[in-house]
Structures are given as C-alpha cells and as structure tokens.
Short mmCIF file of C-alpha atoms and ligand atoms in Angstrom, two decimals:
data_model
loop_
_atom_site.label_atom_id
_atom_site.label_comp_id
_atom_site.label_asym_id
_atom_site.label_seq_id
_atom_site.Cartn_x
_atom_site.Cartn_y
_atom_site.Cartn_z
CA UNK L 1 -5.47 2.92 -60.69
CA UNK L 2 -5.90 0.60 -57.71
CA UNK L 3 -4.11 -2.34 -56.16
CA UNK L 4 -6.25 -5.34 -55.26
CA UNK L 5 -5.13 -7.14 -52.09
CA UNK L 6 -6.69 -10.60 -51.85
CA UNK L 7 -6.72 -11.84 -48.25
CA UNK L 8 -6.39 -8.19 -47.19
CA UNK L 9 -8.07 -8.63 -43.78
CA UNK L 10 -5.61 -11.39 -42.87
CA UNK L 11 -2.43 -11.07 -40.83
CA UNK L 12 0.11 -10.13 -43.53
CA UNK L 13 -2.55 -8.72 -45.86
CA UNK L 14 -3.83 -6.15 -43.35
CA UNK L 15 -0.31 -4.94 -42.54
CA UNK L 16 0.40 -4.62 -46.26
CA UNK L 17 -2.82 -2.60 -46.72
CA UNK L 18 -1.67 -0.19 -43.99
CA UNK L 19 1.80 0.12 -45.52
CA UNK L 20 0.44 0.78 -49.02
CA UNK L 21 -2.21 3.29 -47.91
CA UNK L 22 0.40 5.20 -45.88
CA UNK L 23 2.55 5.31 -49.03
CA UNK L 24 -0.30 6.87 -50.99
CA UNK L 25 -1.59 3.84 -52.92
CA UNK L 26 -5.28 3.15 -53.52
CA UNK L 27 -6.06 -0.25 -52.04
CA UNK L 28 -9.04 -2.57 -52.52
CA UNK L 29 -9.53 -5.62 -50.28
CA UNK L 30 -11.07 -8.94 -51.34
CA UNK L 31 -11.43 -11.47 -48.51
CA UNK L 32 -13.79 -14.37 -47.69
CA UNK L 33 -13.24 -13.87 -43.91
CA UNK L 34 -12.58 -17.61 -43.45
CA UNK L 35 -9.64 -16.81 -41.13
CA UNK L 36 -10.11 -13.12 -40.30
CA UNK L 37 -12.77 -10.58 -39.25
CA UNK L 38 -14.47 -7.69 -41.07
CA UNK L 39 -13.52 -5.40 -38.12
CA UNK L 40 -9.97 -5.42 -39.50
CA UNK L 41 -11.17 -2.93 -42.16
CA UNK L 42 -12.22 -0.59 -39.32
CA UNK L 43 -8.77 -0.96 -37.74
CA UNK L 44 -7.04 -0.19 -41.05
CA UNK L 45 -9.15 2.98 -41.29
CA UNK L 46 -8.36 3.88 -37.67
CA UNK L 47 -4.60 3.50 -38.32
CA UNK L 48 -4.43 5.25 -41.71
CA UNK L 49 -7.46 7.57 -41.71
CA UNK L 50 -8.53 6.01 -45.01
CA UNK L 51 -11.13 3.24 -45.37
CA UNK L 52 -10.24 0.86 -48.20
CA UNK L 53 -13.03 -0.58 -50.35
CA UNK L 54 -13.80 -4.09 -49.03
CA UNK L 55 -15.43 -6.93 -50.94
CA UNK L 56 -16.53 -9.90 -48.79
CA UNK L 57 -15.91 -12.32 -51.63
CA UNK L 58 -14.39 -15.75 -52.22
CA UNK L 59 -12.08 -16.31 -55.20
CA UNK L 60 -14.05 -19.53 -55.82
CA UNK L 61 -17.07 -17.29 -56.54
CA UNK L 62 -16.48 -16.41 -60.21
CA UNK L 63 -19.24 -13.80 -60.38
CA UNK L 64 -18.16 -12.17 -57.13
CA UNK L 65 -14.55 -11.97 -58.28
CA UNK L 66 -15.57 -10.59 -61.70
CA UNK L 67 -17.61 -7.88 -59.94
CA UNK L 68 -14.51 -6.62 -58.10
CA UNK L 69 -12.66 -6.15 -61.39
CA UNK L 70 -15.74 -4.75 -63.22
CA UNK L 71 -16.22 -2.07 -60.57
CA UNK L 72 -12.61 -0.96 -60.21
CA UNK L 73 -9.61 -0.04 -62.36
CA UNK L 74 -7.14 -2.57 -60.96
CA UNK L 75 -3.54 -2.20 -62.10
CA UNK L 76 -1.94 -4.94 -60.00
CA UNK L 77 -2.77 -7.64 -57.48
CA UNK L 78 -1.11 -8.71 -54.22
CA UNK L 79 -2.36 -12.27 -53.77
CA UNK L 80 -2.43 -13.42 -50.12
CA UNK L 81 -5.78 -15.25 -50.05
CA UNK L 82 -5.34 -18.93 -49.24
CA UNK L 83 -5.60 -21.59 -46.57
CA UNK L 84 -2.29 -21.81 -44.71
CA UNK L 85 -2.26 -24.32 -41.85
CA UNK L 86 0.35 -27.00 -42.49
CA UNK L 87 -1.23 -29.61 -40.19
CA UNK L 88 -4.78 -28.96 -41.44
CA UNK L 89 -3.62 -29.31 -45.04
CA UNK L 90 -2.49 -32.90 -44.35
CA UNK L 91 -6.02 -33.75 -43.16
CA UNK L 92 -7.86 -31.78 -45.89
CA UNK L 93 -5.70 -31.87 -49.05
CA UNK L 94 -8.58 -31.58 -51.53
CA UNK L 95 -9.95 -28.47 -49.81
CA UNK L 96 -6.45 -26.91 -49.86
CA UNK L 97 -5.88 -27.69 -53.55
CA UNK L 98 -9.31 -26.42 -54.54
CA UNK L 99 -9.22 -23.26 -52.43
CA UNK L 100 -5.63 -22.20 -53.10
CA UNK L 101 -5.12 -23.36 -56.67
CA UNK L 102 -8.58 -23.01 -58.25
CA UNK L 103 -8.94 -19.67 -56.45
CA UNK L 104 -5.70 -18.48 -58.07
CA UNK L 105 -6.77 -19.71 -61.52
CA UNK L 106 -10.05 -17.78 -61.18
CA UNK L 107 -8.10 -14.69 -60.16
CA UNK L 108 -5.81 -15.00 -63.19
CA UNK L 109 -8.87 -15.35 -65.49
CA UNK L 110 -10.35 -12.09 -64.20
CA UNK L 111 -6.98 -10.31 -64.37
CA UNK L 112 -6.61 -11.26 -68.05
CA UNK L 113 -10.21 -10.34 -68.84
CA UNK L 114 -9.57 -6.87 -67.36
CA UNK L 115 -6.10 -6.16 -68.78
CA UNK L 116 -4.40 -6.52 -65.40
CA UNK L 117 -1.02 -8.22 -65.81
CA UNK L 118 0.93 -7.54 -62.61
CA UNK L 119 0.79 -9.88 -59.61
CA UNK L 120 2.79 -10.36 -56.40
CA UNK L 121 2.28 -13.84 -54.96
CA UNK L 122 2.53 -14.66 -51.27
CA UNK L 123 4.75 -17.72 -51.37
CA UNK L 124 6.64 -19.33 -48.52
CA UNK L 125 10.01 -20.72 -47.46
CA UNK L 126 8.18 -24.00 -47.14
CA UNK L 127 8.81 -24.54 -50.88
CA UNK L 128 12.48 -25.22 -50.01
CA UNK L 129 11.46 -28.36 -48.12
CA UNK L 130 14.37 -29.66 -46.02
CA UNK L 131 17.29 -27.50 -47.23
CA UNK L 132 20.72 -29.21 -47.45
CA UNK L 133 22.42 -26.10 -46.06
CA UNK L 134 21.49 -22.71 -44.64
CA UNK L 135 21.20 -19.78 -45.33
CA UNK L 136 18.80 -20.47 -48.19
CA UNK L 137 19.15 -18.79 -51.61
CA UNK L 138 16.39 -18.41 -54.20
CA UNK L 139 18.05 -20.94 -56.56
CA UNK L 140 18.02 -23.75 -53.98
CA UNK L 141 16.16 -26.94 -54.93
CA UNK L 142 12.41 -26.89 -54.29
CA UNK L 143 10.37 -29.63 -52.67
CA UNK L 144 7.45 -29.83 -50.28
CA UNK L 145 6.43 -32.06 -47.40
CA UNK L 146 2.73 -31.16 -47.01
CA UNK L 147 -0.25 -30.15 -49.18
CA UNK L 148 -0.12 -26.51 -48.02
CA UNK L 149 3.48 -26.20 -49.21
CA UNK L 150 2.61 -28.04 -52.42
CA UNK L 151 -0.12 -25.50 -53.23
CA UNK L 152 2.49 -22.75 -52.88
CA UNK L 153 4.88 -24.62 -55.18
CA UNK L 154 2.16 -25.38 -57.74
CA UNK L 155 1.02 -21.74 -57.82
CA UNK L 156 4.62 -20.60 -58.33
CA UNK L 157 4.84 -23.00 -61.31
CA UNK L 158 1.47 -21.82 -62.69
CA UNK L 159 2.62 -18.19 -62.59
CA UNK L 160 5.99 -19.06 -64.15
CA UNK L 161 4.27 -20.97 -66.98
CA UNK L 162 1.84 -18.07 -67.43
CA UNK L 163 4.75 -15.67 -67.96
CA UNK L 164 6.22 -18.00 -70.60
CA UNK L 165 2.88 -18.21 -72.42
CA UNK L 166 1.87 -14.57 -72.09
CA UNK L 167 4.58 -11.91 -72.18
CA UNK L 168 2.20 -9.23 -70.91
CA UNK L 169 2.55 -10.61 -67.36
CA UNK L 170 5.04 -9.63 -64.66
CA UNK L 171 5.12 -11.74 -61.52
CA UNK L 172 6.90 -11.43 -58.18
CA UNK L 173 7.15 -14.60 -56.07
CA UNK L 174 7.88 -13.57 -52.48
CA UNK L 175 9.00 -16.44 -50.25
CA UNK L 176 8.28 -15.48 -46.63
CA UNK L 177 10.13 -17.02 -43.75
CA UNK L 178 8.45 -16.68 -40.34
CA UNK L 179 6.43 -13.48 -39.96
CA UNK L 180 5.70 -12.44 -36.36
CA UNK L 181 4.91 -9.21 -34.51
CA UNK L 182 2.21 -6.61 -35.08
CA UNK L 183 1.57 -3.00 -35.97
CA UNK L 184 2.64 -0.61 -33.16
CA UNK L 185 -1.01 0.41 -32.58
CA UNK L 186 -1.85 -3.10 -31.36
CA UNK L 187 -5.02 -2.94 -33.48
CA UNK L 188 -3.97 -5.52 -36.08
CA UNK L 189 -1.85 -8.65 -35.63
CA UNK L 190 -1.67 -12.43 -35.95
CA UNK L 191 -5.11 -13.55 -34.81
CA UNK L 192 -5.71 -17.12 -36.02
CA UNK L 193 -9.03 -18.82 -35.31
CA UNK L 194 -8.89 -21.61 -32.72
CA UNK L 195 -5.67 -23.01 -31.24
CA UNK L 196 -2.69 -21.40 -33.03
CA UNK L 197 -0.44 -23.60 -35.14
CA UNK L 198 2.39 -21.07 -35.18
CA UNK L 199 4.82 -20.38 -32.36
CA UNK L 200 4.32 -16.69 -31.59
CA UNK L 201 0.49 -16.55 -31.38
CA UNK L 202 0.70 -19.65 -29.18
CA UNK L 203 3.24 -17.92 -26.89
CA UNK L 204 1.13 -14.75 -26.60
CA UNK L 205 -1.93 -16.82 -25.57
CA UNK L 206 0.17 -18.61 -22.93
CA UNK L 207 1.33 -15.20 -21.68
CA UNK L 208 -2.30 -14.11 -21.50
CA UNK L 209 -3.26 -17.26 -19.58
CA UNK L 210 -5.60 -18.46 -22.33
CA UNK L 211 -3.39 -21.55 -22.80
CA UNK L 212 -1.62 -23.29 -19.87
CA UNK L 213 1.86 -23.78 -21.34
CA UNK L 214 3.82 -23.95 -24.58
CA UNK L 215 4.71 -27.33 -26.07
CA UNK L 216 8.24 -27.12 -27.46
CA UNK L 217 8.16 -29.57 -30.35
CA UNK L 218 11.45 -31.39 -29.80
CA UNK L 219 14.80 -30.41 -28.31
CA UNK L 220 16.92 -33.05 -30.04
CA UNK L 221 17.49 -31.32 -33.38
CA UNK L 222 21.00 -30.67 -34.70
CA UNK L 223 20.86 -27.01 -33.60
CA UNK L 224 22.68 -24.95 -30.99
CA UNK L 225 20.19 -25.78 -28.25
CA UNK L 226 18.36 -28.69 -29.86
CA UNK L 227 15.17 -26.75 -30.66
CA UNK L 228 14.01 -25.66 -34.12
CA UNK L 229 15.68 -22.60 -35.68
CA UNK L 230 13.69 -20.24 -37.93
CA UNK L 231 14.11 -16.84 -39.59
CA UNK L 232 11.59 -14.64 -37.76
CA UNK L 233 10.79 -11.43 -39.61
CA UNK L 234 8.69 -8.52 -38.34
CA UNK L 235 5.41 -8.34 -40.24
CA UNK L 236 6.01 -4.59 -40.70
CA UNK L 237 9.24 -5.36 -42.59
CA UNK L 238 7.45 -8.03 -44.58
CA UNK L 239 4.69 -5.59 -45.59
CA UNK L 240 7.29 -3.05 -46.72
CA UNK L 241 8.90 -5.79 -48.81
CA UNK L 242 5.70 -5.97 -50.88
CA UNK L 243 5.91 -2.27 -51.64
CA UNK L 244 9.52 -2.68 -52.74
CA UNK L 245 8.49 -5.64 -54.90
CA UNK L 246 6.06 -3.46 -56.88
CA UNK L 247 9.13 -1.90 -58.51
CA UNK L 248 10.19 -5.17 -60.13
CA UNK L 249 6.76 -5.53 -61.77
CA UNK L 250 7.79 -2.82 -64.24
CA UNK L 251 9.79 -5.60 -65.87
CA UNK L 252 7.95 -8.51 -67.51
CA UNK L 253 8.58 -12.08 -66.42
CA UNK L 254 9.13 -13.77 -63.06
CA UNK L 255 11.07 -12.26 -60.15
CA UNK L 256 11.74 -14.40 -57.08
CA UNK L 257 12.82 -13.10 -53.65
CA UNK L 258 13.35 -14.44 -50.13
CA UNK L 259 11.86 -12.11 -47.55
CA UNK L 260 13.71 -12.92 -44.33
CA UNK L 261 16.24 -11.32 -41.99
CA UNK L 262 19.11 -13.72 -42.71
CA UNK L 263 19.29 -14.67 -39.04
CA UNK L 264 17.83 -17.71 -37.26
CA UNK L 265 16.53 -17.99 -33.72
CA UNK L 266 15.68 -21.18 -31.83
CA UNK L 267 12.42 -21.78 -30.00
CA UNK L 268 14.17 -21.40 -26.63
CA UNK L 269 15.73 -18.11 -27.78
CA UNK L 270 12.30 -16.81 -28.77
CA UNK L 271 10.89 -17.77 -25.37
CA UNK L 272 13.82 -16.04 -23.61
CA UNK L 273 13.44 -12.87 -25.68
CA UNK L 274 9.67 -12.72 -25.17
CA UNK L 275 10.02 -13.18 -21.38
CA UNK L 276 12.82 -10.59 -21.14
CA UNK L 277 11.15 -7.92 -23.28
CA UNK L 278 7.67 -8.27 -21.78
CA UNK L 279 8.61 -9.26 -18.23
CA UNK L 280 6.34 -12.32 -18.34
CA UNK L 281 6.96 -16.04 -17.78
CA UNK L 282 6.21 -18.57 -20.51
CA UNK L 283 5.85 -22.03 -18.92
CA UNK L 284 6.75 -24.77 -21.41
CA UNK L 285 7.27 -28.50 -21.66
CA UNK L 286 9.44 -30.39 -24.11
CA UNK L 287 7.05 -32.35 -26.35
CA UNK L 288 7.73 -34.80 -29.19
CA UNK L 289 8.82 -33.41 -32.55
CA UNK L 290 5.96 -32.22 -34.83
CA UNK L 291 5.56 -34.21 -38.08
CA UNK L 292 6.99 -32.33 -41.06
CA UNK L 293 9.15 -29.95 -39.02
CA UNK L 294 12.75 -29.35 -40.08
CA UNK L 295 15.68 -28.41 -37.83
CA UNK L 296 16.88 -25.18 -39.33
CA UNK L 297 15.56 -22.70 -41.91
CA UNK L 298 16.72 -19.15 -42.50
CA UNK L 299 17.17 -16.93 -45.52
CA UNK L 300 19.96 -15.40 -47.51
CA UNK L 301 18.09 -12.13 -48.21
CA UNK L 302 20.85 -10.52 -50.28
CA UNK L 303 19.00 -10.72 -53.61
CA UNK L 304 16.11 -8.58 -52.33
CA UNK L 305 18.60 -6.15 -50.82
CA UNK L 306 20.53 -5.83 -54.07
CA UNK L 307 17.65 -5.80 -56.58
CA UNK L 308 14.81 -4.23 -54.55
CA UNK L 309 16.79 -2.13 -52.11
CA UNK L 310 14.82 -3.83 -49.30
CA UNK L 311 16.04 -5.36 -46.07
CA UNK L 312 14.48 -6.11 -42.70
CA UNK L 313 15.05 -3.29 -40.21
CA UNK L 314 13.19 -4.32 -37.03
CA UNK L 315 14.68 -6.65 -34.42
CA UNK L 316 13.46 -9.53 -32.29
CA UNK L 317 12.72 -7.33 -29.26
CA UNK L 318 10.21 -5.26 -31.26
CA UNK L 319 8.68 -8.41 -32.72
CA UNK L 320 8.10 -9.76 -29.20
CA UNK L 321 6.93 -6.43 -27.75
CA UNK L 322 4.43 -5.71 -30.54
CA UNK L 323 3.05 -9.26 -30.57
CA UNK L 324 2.36 -9.05 -26.84
CA UNK L 325 0.75 -5.58 -27.12
CA UNK L 326 -1.62 -6.90 -29.82
CA UNK L 327 -2.58 -9.93 -27.71
CA UNK L 328 -3.24 -7.74 -24.65
CA UNK L 329 -5.47 -5.33 -26.62
CA UNK L 330 -7.20 -8.04 -28.63
CA UNK L 331 -10.64 -8.79 -27.27
CA UNK L 332 -11.08 -11.78 -29.61
CA UNK L 333 -14.34 -13.58 -29.06
C1 WQD U 401 8.24 -22.39 -35.73
C2 WQD U 401 9.09 -23.22 -34.77
C3 WQD U 401 8.22 -25.43 -34.42
C4 WQD U 401 4.55 -24.09 -32.41
C5 WQD U 401 5.02 -22.52 -40.89
C6 WQD U 401 4.80 -22.71 -42.37
C7 WQD U 401 5.22 -21.48 -43.11
C8 WQD U 401 4.43 -20.33 -42.57
C9 WQD U 401 4.83 -20.14 -41.09
C10 WQD U 401 2.19 -19.79 -43.19
C11 WQD U 401 9.25 -24.65 -35.23
C12 WQD U 401 8.17 -24.62 -33.13
C13 WQD U 401 5.76 -24.12 -33.07
C14 WQD U 401 4.45 -24.62 -31.10
C15 WQD U 401 6.79 -25.16 -31.17
N1 WQD U 401 3.05 -20.61 -42.66
N2 WQD U 401 6.86 -24.64 -32.45
N3 WQD U 401 5.58 -25.14 -30.52
O1 WQD U 401 6.47 -24.41 -39.03
O2 WQD U 401 8.44 -22.78 -39.25
O3 WQD U 401 6.40 -22.42 -40.63
O4 WQD U 401 4.40 -21.34 -40.42
O5 WQD U 401 2.35 -18.77 -43.78
O6 WQD U 401 4.93 -21.64 -44.47
O7 WQD U 401 5.62 -23.78 -42.82
O8 WQD U 401 6.30 -22.03 -38.17
O9 WQD U 401 5.57 -21.05 -36.04
O10 WQD U 401 4.65 -23.32 -36.70
O11 WQD U 401 7.03 -23.11 -35.99
O12 WQD U 401 7.81 -25.63 -30.62
O13 WQD U 401 3.36 -24.65 -30.45
O14 WQD U 401 8.42 -23.28 -33.51
O15 WQD U 401 8.61 -26.77 -34.16
O16 WQD U 401 10.55 -25.09 -34.85
P1 WQD U 401 6.97 -23.03 -39.24
P2 WQD U 401 5.79 -22.37 -36.70
#
C-alpha cells in the first residue's frame, strides 16, 4: 500500500516525503513542477537512500491522474498540490479557482474510482481571516480575504460535504500557520520561483545579497513592536504533523487541526533572531502595510497535542539556521 503525495516536490511536500520515507512508508509523488524542480526527487533520494516514484502530472490532466492510481495501490493521499501566492491570487482568481478546486475534484474522482478513501488536506490559517482574538482555536469563525484563502476554505467545505455524503471517507484538514526553515542537509527548503512573497525566503535572499534589503510591511500594527506577528513553525515539525495525522484517518469523518507552535514572533524579532543566529546583517526599510495583512495570528495547538500526540519541537534559532544553510547551498538558476 502506498501514500500519494500531491505537490510532493514542493516545500512542505518534499519535507513530508522525507519524513514518511524515513518512517518506513512507501511514497509516490505527483507534481506538475509549476513551483518546484524535478531535482528535488534526487535530493529526497540523497537524504533517505530511497527514490520515490515520481509522476510529472497535473491534477487538471484527468488521464494523467488516473494513470497514477491505475499503476499503484494507493491507500491514502496527502494533498499539497495547489497555487499558493496570496497576492497573485488577487490578480488571477479564475486560475486559482480552477487549479486548486477543479484539481481537487479530479483527485477525489480518481480516489473514489480506486477505492481510496483517506485524505489529508493542506489547509491554512488563512481560513481564519482576521481573528477577533489570539491564540486561534479550530472552532473559530472562518472567513477569507483573498482568492487563495477562499480556495482553501472551499476545499475544506467540499471535503466536509463529501464525508456527509459518503461515509467511506476519512479526512484530516490541517491548518498550517507559517512554515519556515529547511531540512538539516540543506538540500531541500523553501525555494519559490521569482521574488519571494513570504518573509523568510525574502530574508535569506537579502542575506545572500540577491536582494538589496527587506521591506517591512508596516510598523504601526497593534502589536508589541508594531510589526506583524505570526506563528512560525519549523517545516520539519510540520512534516511530522502529517505523519501523526495519518492516525486519525482510521476514524471516518472530518478531523481538523491547527499545526502551529502556539507562539507568535514579530517581523523585527525574526530579523533579530536571523542576524544573531547566522551572524549576518539584514538591512531593512519600513514600507507601507501590505493589502490583506492582519496584525497578529498564532495558533492554539492543544487539540493536535491532545488527539494526535503531536507538538512542535524545534525552535526559532533552528528555523533561522536551517533556512540560511539551504539558501547558501542552493544554486538556484
Ligand atoms: C509574514 C509576516 C508580513 C514579507 C501567508 C499565507 C499563508 C501561507 C504563508 C502559503 C507578515 C511580513 C512578509 C516581506 C514583510 N501561505 N512580511 N516583508 O502573509 O502570514 O501567510 O504565507 O502556504 O496561507 O497567508 O506570511 O511570510 O508573507 O508574512 O514584512 O517581504 O511578514 O507583513 O506580517 P503570511 P508572509
């Protein structure tokens, strides 16, 4: 029996592949390489000693997706594949809805046609919109402020409705906060195409001299130092959270968990930690607020701790150190 990881050459997907292979699971990767490179499969093999089967396929390609299920005995799916840039989604909503939602519907069709009824979905804290209070619990109200977040919310609803209609399914909705860091080897990490949207890959490229300075998007928020506060979680901890989530799939129905550390750091605190740990300077300027940003967002991760026996173990220093090591080793074109 195998586990299909859609988006498995991506940032979180590749780290999850490594975690699962090291824990003895048989992993198959499906990825369209729209925001990652085929070399990641080589790196996964280099780290684990095992080369996972890789299908260069798009979930919008019905025949290609069917082929993956026809050729393998897939017991469950970890579904990462999707477009994920908040700003880009505002400019290209139709592409985001088609890619993320239609892709998921195609995946569900092939799962049903092949008696595969277990899925873990890569959701996001963005479904909480602008939370009234923090820390955030799983039963907080849901709302979204951009098409990317709306695709996550819609897919959660689709999977919930699927479980009501078909009691063969078990679904885990994992709401990630802010994944950063990289595998200790420095071979895999957050390697977005073009200018990074997210804070940490932008910082590492400033440290490398590829970008001149960091723009801090606003320092007038209602936070301890005026800059945005987020729950940064090491991608290694996040990957392990997916392994823990497999347990809950033994039970039918929908299971929802926040995957965060329960602690928030501000942008200025991230800069300070990165400079201290790596002995580098990160020049920055205070820039206007970014549209759609909220002041503060961090998790109450107690439900995952209680029900899955999972909690984040790695600290901010290791997140900063590993992110910088990956950037230094990464000879991205
Ligand atoms: C973090 C903080 C910015 C860049 C988004 C999505 C979420 C997930 C992670 C995909 C904020 C500030 C950032 C920069 C800055 N996406 N910042 N200068 O927006 O919390 O979450 O990415 O999986 O679903 O919503 O992450 O890293 O973009 O921003 O000052 O150049 O850093 O204002 O306070 P965000 P982020």
